GROMACS .gro file of C-alpha atoms in nm:
model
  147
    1UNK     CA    1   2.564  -3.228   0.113
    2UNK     CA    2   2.657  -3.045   0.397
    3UNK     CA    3   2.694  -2.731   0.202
    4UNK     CA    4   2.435  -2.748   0.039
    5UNK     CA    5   2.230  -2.716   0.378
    6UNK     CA    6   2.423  -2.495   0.506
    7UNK     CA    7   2.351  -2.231   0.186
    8UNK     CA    8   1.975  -2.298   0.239
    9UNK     CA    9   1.987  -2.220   0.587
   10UNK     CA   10   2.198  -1.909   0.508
   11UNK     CA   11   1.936  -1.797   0.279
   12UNK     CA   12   1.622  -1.864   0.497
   13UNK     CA   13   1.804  -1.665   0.788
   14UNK     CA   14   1.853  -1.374   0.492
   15UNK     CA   15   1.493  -1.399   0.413
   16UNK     CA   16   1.415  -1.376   0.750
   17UNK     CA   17   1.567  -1.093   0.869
   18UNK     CA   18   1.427  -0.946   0.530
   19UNK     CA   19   1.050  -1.015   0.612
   20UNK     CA   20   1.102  -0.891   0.983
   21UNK     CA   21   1.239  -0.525   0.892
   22UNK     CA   22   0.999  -0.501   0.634
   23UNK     CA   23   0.717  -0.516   0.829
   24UNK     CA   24   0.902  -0.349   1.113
   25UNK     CA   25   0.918  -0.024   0.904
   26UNK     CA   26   0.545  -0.099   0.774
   27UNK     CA   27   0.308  -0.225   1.041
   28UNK     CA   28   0.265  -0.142   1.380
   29UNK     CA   29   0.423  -0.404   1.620
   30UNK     CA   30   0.009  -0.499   1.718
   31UNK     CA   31  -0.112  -0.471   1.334
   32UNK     CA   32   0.090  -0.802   1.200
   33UNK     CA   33   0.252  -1.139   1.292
   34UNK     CA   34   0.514  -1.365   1.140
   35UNK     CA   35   0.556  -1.709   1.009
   36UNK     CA   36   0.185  -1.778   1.040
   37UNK     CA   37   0.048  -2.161   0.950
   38UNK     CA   38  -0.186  -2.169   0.707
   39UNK     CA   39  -0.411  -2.459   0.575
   40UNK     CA   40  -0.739  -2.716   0.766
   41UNK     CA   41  -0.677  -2.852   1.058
   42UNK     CA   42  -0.813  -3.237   1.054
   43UNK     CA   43  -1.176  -3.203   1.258
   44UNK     CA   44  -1.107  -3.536   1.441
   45UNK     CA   45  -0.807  -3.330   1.603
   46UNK     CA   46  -1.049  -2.989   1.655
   47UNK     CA   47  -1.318  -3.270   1.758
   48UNK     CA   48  -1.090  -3.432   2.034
   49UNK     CA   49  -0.889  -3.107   2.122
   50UNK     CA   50  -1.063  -2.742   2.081
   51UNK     CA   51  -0.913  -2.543   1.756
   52UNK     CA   52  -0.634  -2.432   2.021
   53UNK     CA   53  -0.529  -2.714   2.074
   54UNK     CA   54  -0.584  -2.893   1.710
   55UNK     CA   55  -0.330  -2.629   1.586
   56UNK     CA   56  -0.078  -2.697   1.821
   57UNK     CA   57  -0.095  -3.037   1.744
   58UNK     CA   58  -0.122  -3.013   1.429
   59UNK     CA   59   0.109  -2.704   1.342
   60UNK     CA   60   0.389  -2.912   1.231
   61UNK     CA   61   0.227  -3.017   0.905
   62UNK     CA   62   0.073  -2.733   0.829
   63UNK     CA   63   0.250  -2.468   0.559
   64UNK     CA   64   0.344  -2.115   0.664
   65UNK     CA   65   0.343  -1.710   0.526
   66UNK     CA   66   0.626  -1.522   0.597
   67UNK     CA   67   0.393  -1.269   0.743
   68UNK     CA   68  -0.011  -1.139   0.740
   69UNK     CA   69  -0.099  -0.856   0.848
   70UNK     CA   70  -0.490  -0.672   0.947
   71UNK     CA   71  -0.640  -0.321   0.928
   72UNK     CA   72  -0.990  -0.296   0.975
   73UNK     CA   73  -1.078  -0.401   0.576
   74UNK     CA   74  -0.802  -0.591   0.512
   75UNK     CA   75  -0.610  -0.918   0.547
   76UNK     CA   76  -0.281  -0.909   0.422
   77UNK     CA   77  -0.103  -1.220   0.288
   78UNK     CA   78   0.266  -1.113   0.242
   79UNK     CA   79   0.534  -1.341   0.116
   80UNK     CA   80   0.922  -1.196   0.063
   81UNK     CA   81   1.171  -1.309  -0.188
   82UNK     CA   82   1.503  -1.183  -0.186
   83UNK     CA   83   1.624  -1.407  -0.491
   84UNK     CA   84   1.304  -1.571  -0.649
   85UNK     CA   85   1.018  -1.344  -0.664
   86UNK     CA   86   0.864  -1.658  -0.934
   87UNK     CA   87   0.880  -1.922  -0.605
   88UNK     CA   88   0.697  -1.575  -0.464
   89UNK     CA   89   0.412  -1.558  -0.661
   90UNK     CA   90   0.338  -1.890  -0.706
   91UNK     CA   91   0.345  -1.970  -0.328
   92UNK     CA   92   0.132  -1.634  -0.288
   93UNK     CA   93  -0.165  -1.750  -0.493
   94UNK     CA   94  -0.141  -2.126  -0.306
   95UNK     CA   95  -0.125  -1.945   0.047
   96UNK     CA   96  -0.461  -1.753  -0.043
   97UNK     CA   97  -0.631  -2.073  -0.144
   98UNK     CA   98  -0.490  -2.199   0.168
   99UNK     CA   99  -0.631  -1.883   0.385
  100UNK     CA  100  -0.963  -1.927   0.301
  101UNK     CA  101  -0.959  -2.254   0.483
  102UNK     CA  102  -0.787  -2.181   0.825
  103UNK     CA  103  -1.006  -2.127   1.082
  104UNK     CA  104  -0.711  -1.968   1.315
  105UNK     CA  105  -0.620  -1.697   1.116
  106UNK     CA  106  -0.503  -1.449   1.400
  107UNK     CA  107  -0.713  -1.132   1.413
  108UNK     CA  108  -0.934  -1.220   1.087
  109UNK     CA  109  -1.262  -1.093   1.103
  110UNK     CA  110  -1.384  -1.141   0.760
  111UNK     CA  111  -1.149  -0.916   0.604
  112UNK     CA  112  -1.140  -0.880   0.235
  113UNK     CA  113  -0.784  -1.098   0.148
  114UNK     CA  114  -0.480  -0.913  -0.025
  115UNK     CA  115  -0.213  -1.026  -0.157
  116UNK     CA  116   0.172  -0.857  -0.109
  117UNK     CA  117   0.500  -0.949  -0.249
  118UNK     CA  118   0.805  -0.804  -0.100
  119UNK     CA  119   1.130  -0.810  -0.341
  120UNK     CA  120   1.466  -0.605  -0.357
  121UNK     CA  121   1.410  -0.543  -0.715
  122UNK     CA  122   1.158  -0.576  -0.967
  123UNK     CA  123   1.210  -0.713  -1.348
  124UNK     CA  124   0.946  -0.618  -1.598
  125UNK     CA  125   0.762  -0.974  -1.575
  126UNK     CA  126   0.758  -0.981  -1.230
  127UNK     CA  127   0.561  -0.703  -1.194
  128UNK     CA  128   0.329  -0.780  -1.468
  129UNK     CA  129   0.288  -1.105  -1.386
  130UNK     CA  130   0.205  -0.958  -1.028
  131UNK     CA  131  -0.076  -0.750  -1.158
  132UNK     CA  132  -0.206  -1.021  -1.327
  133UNK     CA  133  -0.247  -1.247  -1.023
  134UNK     CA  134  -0.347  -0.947  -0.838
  135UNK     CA  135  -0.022  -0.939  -0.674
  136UNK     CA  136   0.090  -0.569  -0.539
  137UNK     CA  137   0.468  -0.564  -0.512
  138UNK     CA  138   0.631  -0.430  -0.284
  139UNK     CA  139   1.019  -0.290  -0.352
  140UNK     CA  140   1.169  -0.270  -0.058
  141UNK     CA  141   1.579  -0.294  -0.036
  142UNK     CA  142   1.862  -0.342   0.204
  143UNK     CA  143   2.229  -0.257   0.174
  144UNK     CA  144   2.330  -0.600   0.333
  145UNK     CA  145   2.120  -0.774   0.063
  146UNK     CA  146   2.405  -0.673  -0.199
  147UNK     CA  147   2.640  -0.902   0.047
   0.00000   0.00000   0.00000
């Protein structure tokens, strides 16, 4: 069992470090943020607490995108997979449900939502099934991914 964690927590470190230099080399260092919570936040909590507050509180239970970023139009919803752009998608479509709902969303100002995956490689249904969901893919590749 050990192991077994210890590969998972290999892997999250990987993806990661993957996310970070990705939007290192894309975004500004003021134009993004990572490992953002997504989802409601129970009113009783916002009722009893302020929103700042709630979150805190409440952050624990909430799910999170690898990263968003904002330009003046756009709100960008960006999830990385180094080994399972499928887990990718499907999160991607969930976390933009999910979006629509958070009221802490940092920097959203009514921004029209987007949708990025970032992957090391792309196989011929992964990017169709991309631009079916409205997906754009991003390729985007590391020599100490290969590792």
């Amino acid at each position: 069992m050990l192991l077994h964690y210890q590969v998972r927590t290999m892997r999250a470190e990987r993806e990661r470090r993957y996310i970070a230099e990705f939007m290192a080399e894309t975004f500004r260092p003021d134009q993004y943020m990572l490992n953002v919570p997504l989802g409601e936040i129970p009113k009783e909590l916002v009722e009893l607490h302020g929103i700042t507050e709630a979150a805190a509180v409440f952050r624990p239970s909430r799910r999170r995108i690898d990263a968003v970023a904002w330009t003046m139009h756009s709100y960008i919803l960006i999830e990385a997979k180094i080994r399972d752009p499928l887990e990718g998608l499907g999160r991607l479509n969930t976390y933009y449900r999910m979006a629509q709902r958070t009221p802490d969303l940092p920097e959203y100002r009514g921004q029209a939502f987007e949708k990025w995956l970032v992957v090391p490689y792309s196989l011929s249904w992964i990017t169709q099934a991309a631009h079916d969901d409205n997906i754009k893919l991003h390729i985007f590749w590391r020599d100490w991914i290969a590792d």
